[in-house]
């Protein structure tokens, strides 16, 4: 059960992190059929980046390009995210990027609550392994999930630090939202 990792609070070495993440991906996520999104996906999208990343970005879920390539944020929203990362002075491979759910929801819909509930133990395990200093939620859905608060609004939340189990969390807009507006 990925939600009962013994790693919490430990200082995990880089090589150990790489092995833990690879094992999580290959032995649990890739073959996962815990929710209906498994029926239509081409590839799972585990996430990618530096296992020692200071910043961990959380998106909603894979889109069409991500589903085809098996990598997060590789379409137009990804181009925008890449610009934001560059603006921090970091390279994309110096941060970590993952999504709330690992399989594409058709029609660009948001993942449903039961899909999120099934999938987010993987995300939480990724965060426990990587132990970032800062989490950046991309969009309202990821913020609501992480804060366990369905009433949050982006306008009032954006730019205000929050706490997620001792890790600083910064809410921002979703890059796709910025592209549309
Ligand atoms: N939008 C997301 O939320 N995640 C991706 O990986 C791509 C687009
Ligand atoms: Fe499993 Fe998550 Fe994919 Fe659902 S979205 S099948 S829980 S990996």
Short mmCIF file of C-alpha atoms and ligand atoms in Angstrom, two decimals:
data_model
loop_
_atom_site.label_atom_id
_atom_site.label_comp_id
_atom_site.label_asym_id
_atom_site.label_seq_id
_atom_site.Cartn_x
_atom_site.Cartn_y
_atom_site.Cartn_z
CA UNK A 1 0.00 0.00 0.00
CA UNK A 2 1.70 3.16 -1.20
CA UNK A 3 -0.11 5.27 1.38
CA UNK A 4 1.69 3.63 4.27
CA UNK A 5 5.26 4.27 3.22
CA UNK A 6 7.81 3.84 5.99
CA UNK A 7 9.76 6.72 4.46
CA UNK A 8 7.97 9.61 6.08
CA UNK A 9 10.36 11.89 7.83
CA UNK A 10 13.43 10.01 6.71
CA UNK A 11 16.29 11.59 4.85
CA UNK A 12 16.40 9.51 1.71
CA UNK A 13 19.57 9.30 -0.35
CA UNK A 14 19.51 10.19 -4.02
CA UNK A 15 20.12 6.66 -5.34
CA UNK A 16 17.48 5.31 -2.98
CA UNK A 17 14.99 7.90 -4.26
CA UNK A 18 15.65 6.89 -7.85
CA UNK A 19 15.05 3.23 -7.05
CA UNK A 20 11.90 3.93 -5.03
CA UNK A 21 10.39 6.09 -7.76
CA UNK A 22 11.28 3.60 -10.50
CA UNK A 23 9.73 0.80 -8.51
CA UNK A 24 6.58 2.80 -7.82
CA UNK A 25 6.24 3.57 -11.52
CA UNK A 26 7.10 0.17 -12.93
CA UNK A 27 5.47 -2.10 -10.39
CA UNK A 28 2.37 -0.05 -9.53
CA UNK A 29 1.51 2.85 -11.82
CA UNK A 30 2.22 1.42 -15.28
CA UNK A 31 -0.11 -1.52 -14.89
CA UNK A 32 -2.62 0.26 -12.70
CA UNK A 33 -6.29 -0.48 -13.34
CA UNK A 34 -7.67 1.04 -10.14
CA UNK A 35 -9.97 3.43 -11.98
CA UNK A 36 -11.81 3.77 -15.28
CA UNK A 37 -9.14 6.05 -16.78
CA UNK A 38 -7.05 2.92 -17.33
CA UNK A 39 -9.50 1.81 -20.01
CA UNK A 40 -8.76 4.64 -22.44
CA UNK A 41 -5.17 5.63 -21.69
CA UNK A 42 -2.33 4.95 -24.12
CA UNK A 43 0.38 5.53 -21.54
CA UNK A 44 0.48 6.32 -17.86
CA UNK A 45 2.24 9.59 -17.04
CA UNK A 46 4.18 9.06 -13.86
CA UNK A 47 6.01 12.38 -13.69
CA UNK A 48 9.61 13.40 -14.20
CA UNK A 49 12.40 15.60 -12.95
CA UNK A 50 15.16 15.75 -10.39
CA UNK A 51 14.62 13.37 -7.49
CA UNK A 52 16.28 15.98 -5.27
CA UNK A 53 14.15 18.82 -6.64
CA UNK A 54 13.43 21.76 -4.37
CA UNK A 55 10.19 22.53 -6.21
CA UNK A 56 7.48 19.98 -6.98
CA UNK A 57 4.82 21.09 -9.48
CA UNK A 58 1.42 19.38 -9.41
CA UNK A 59 -0.86 19.52 -12.45
CA UNK A 60 -4.29 18.00 -12.95
CA UNK A 61 -3.76 15.11 -15.30
CA UNK A 62 -2.30 14.16 -18.67
CA UNK A 63 -3.77 15.62 -21.85
CA UNK A 64 -3.57 14.10 -25.30
CA UNK A 65 0.11 14.86 -25.91
CA UNK A 66 1.08 13.62 -22.46
CA UNK A 67 -0.92 10.42 -22.96
CA UNK A 68 0.85 9.78 -26.26
CA UNK A 69 4.34 10.50 -24.93
CA UNK A 70 3.98 9.26 -21.36
CA UNK A 71 5.46 12.53 -20.05
CA UNK A 72 3.87 15.42 -18.13
CA UNK A 73 3.34 18.88 -19.60
CA UNK A 74 4.70 18.34 -23.10
CA UNK A 75 1.94 20.16 -25.02
CA UNK A 76 1.04 23.84 -25.15
CA UNK A 77 0.47 24.07 -21.41
CA UNK A 78 3.90 22.52 -21.05
CA UNK A 79 5.48 25.27 -23.15
CA UNK A 80 3.94 27.80 -20.80
CA UNK A 81 5.06 25.88 -17.71
CA UNK A 82 8.58 25.69 -19.16
CA UNK A 83 8.61 29.50 -19.39
CA UNK A 84 7.53 29.81 -15.76
CA UNK A 85 10.25 27.41 -14.69
CA UNK A 86 12.84 29.31 -16.74
CA UNK A 87 11.69 32.52 -15.04
CA UNK A 88 12.68 31.03 -11.67
CA UNK A 89 16.21 30.58 -12.99
CA UNK A 90 15.92 26.79 -12.89
CA UNK A 91 16.04 24.29 -15.71
CA UNK A 92 13.09 21.99 -16.23
CA UNK A 93 15.21 18.99 -15.26
CA UNK A 94 16.00 20.64 -11.91
CA UNK A 95 12.38 20.59 -10.73
CA UNK A 96 9.91 17.72 -10.45
CA UNK A 97 6.61 17.68 -12.34
CA UNK A 98 3.71 15.31 -11.77
CA UNK A 99 -0.07 15.27 -11.88
CA UNK A 100 -2.93 14.44 -9.52
CA UNK A 101 -3.90 11.54 -11.78
CA UNK A 102 -1.57 9.51 -13.96
CA UNK A 103 -3.94 8.66 -16.81
CA UNK A 104 -5.68 10.92 -19.31
CA UNK A 105 -9.34 11.82 -18.87
CA UNK A 106 -10.87 12.05 -22.34
CA UNK A 107 -12.35 15.32 -23.54
CA UNK A 108 -10.14 17.50 -21.33
CA UNK A 109 -12.51 17.00 -18.41
CA UNK A 110 -11.22 17.25 -14.88
CA UNK A 111 -10.58 13.95 -13.16
CA UNK A 112 -13.57 12.83 -11.08
CA UNK A 113 -13.36 12.63 -7.30
CA UNK A 114 -13.21 8.83 -7.27
CA UNK A 115 -10.41 8.83 -9.86
CA UNK A 116 -8.48 11.37 -7.81
CA UNK A 117 -9.03 9.33 -4.67
CA UNK A 118 -7.71 6.18 -6.35
CA UNK A 119 -4.67 7.84 -7.91
CA UNK A 120 -3.33 10.38 -5.42
CA UNK A 121 -1.66 7.82 -3.13
CA UNK A 122 0.91 7.61 -5.96
CA UNK A 123 1.39 11.38 -5.94
CA UNK A 124 1.71 11.48 -2.17
CA UNK A 125 4.32 8.74 -2.29
CA UNK A 126 6.25 10.73 -4.91
CA UNK A 127 6.22 13.74 -2.59
CA UNK A 128 7.32 11.64 0.38
CA UNK A 129 10.23 10.24 -1.60
CA UNK A 130 11.36 13.51 -3.18
CA UNK A 131 10.81 15.64 -0.06
CA UNK A 132 10.66 19.00 -1.87
CA UNK A 133 10.91 22.30 0.00
CA UNK A 134 8.08 23.81 -2.01
CA UNK A 135 4.99 22.42 -3.71
CA UNK A 136 3.40 24.50 -6.48
CA UNK A 137 -0.16 23.52 -7.36
CA UNK A 138 -1.06 24.32 -10.97
CA UNK A 139 -4.73 25.22 -11.04
CA UNK A 140 -7.63 25.10 -8.64
CA UNK A 141 -8.28 21.36 -8.81
CA UNK A 142 -4.82 20.48 -7.50
CA UNK A 143 -5.07 23.14 -4.82
CA UNK A 144 -8.47 21.91 -3.63
CA UNK A 145 -7.21 18.37 -3.50
CA UNK A 146 -4.00 19.14 -1.63
CA UNK A 147 -5.72 21.43 0.87
CA UNK A 148 -8.70 19.08 1.16
CA UNK A 149 -10.96 22.11 0.77
CA UNK A 150 -13.52 22.19 -2.03
CA UNK A 151 -14.48 25.78 -1.23
CA UNK A 152 -11.16 27.36 -2.13
CA UNK A 153 -11.13 29.91 -4.96
CA UNK A 154 -8.12 30.74 -7.09
CA UNK A 155 -8.51 34.51 -6.94
CA UNK A 156 -8.07 34.66 -3.19
CA UNK A 157 -5.60 31.76 -2.89
CA UNK A 158 -3.10 32.65 -5.57
CA UNK A 159 0.24 33.86 -4.30
CA UNK A 160 -0.49 32.97 -0.66
CA UNK A 161 1.72 30.42 1.02
CA UNK A 162 0.02 27.44 2.61
CA UNK A 163 1.27 24.44 4.51
CA UNK A 164 0.98 20.85 3.32
CA UNK A 165 2.16 18.47 6.02
CA UNK A 166 5.10 20.71 6.83
CA UNK A 167 5.97 21.55 3.21
CA UNK A 168 5.34 25.07 1.90
CA UNK A 169 2.68 25.12 -0.80
CA UNK A 170 2.17 27.91 -3.32
CA UNK A 171 -1.04 27.98 -5.39
CA UNK A 172 -0.82 29.30 -8.96
CA UNK A 173 -3.07 29.32 -11.98
CA UNK A 174 -2.96 26.39 -14.37
CA UNK A 175 -0.82 27.25 -17.42
CA UNK A 176 -3.66 26.16 -19.73
CA UNK A 177 -5.93 28.69 -18.01
CA UNK A 178 -3.41 31.44 -18.69
CA UNK A 179 -3.29 30.37 -22.35
CA UNK A 180 -7.08 30.60 -22.64
CA UNK A 181 -7.32 34.01 -20.98
N1 LIG B 1 -2.21 19.70 -17.98
C1 LIG B 1 -1.96 19.10 -16.81
O1 LIG B 1 -2.59 19.39 -15.80
N2 LIG B 1 -1.01 18.18 -16.77
C2 LIG B 1 -0.28 17.83 -17.83
O2 LIG B 1 0.59 16.98 -17.70
C3 LIG B 1 -0.54 18.49 -19.06
C4 LIG B 1 -1.51 19.41 -19.10
FE1 LIG B 2 -4.53 3.97 -11.79
FE2 LIG B 2 -4.35 6.59 -11.50
FE3 LIG B 2 -4.50 5.56 -13.93
FE4 LIG B 2 -6.64 5.52 -12.36
S1 LIG B 2 -5.62 7.35 -13.16
S2 LIG B 2 -5.86 3.80 -13.58
S3 LIG B 2 -5.71 5.20 -10.34
S4 LIG B 2 -2.84 5.27 -12.48
#
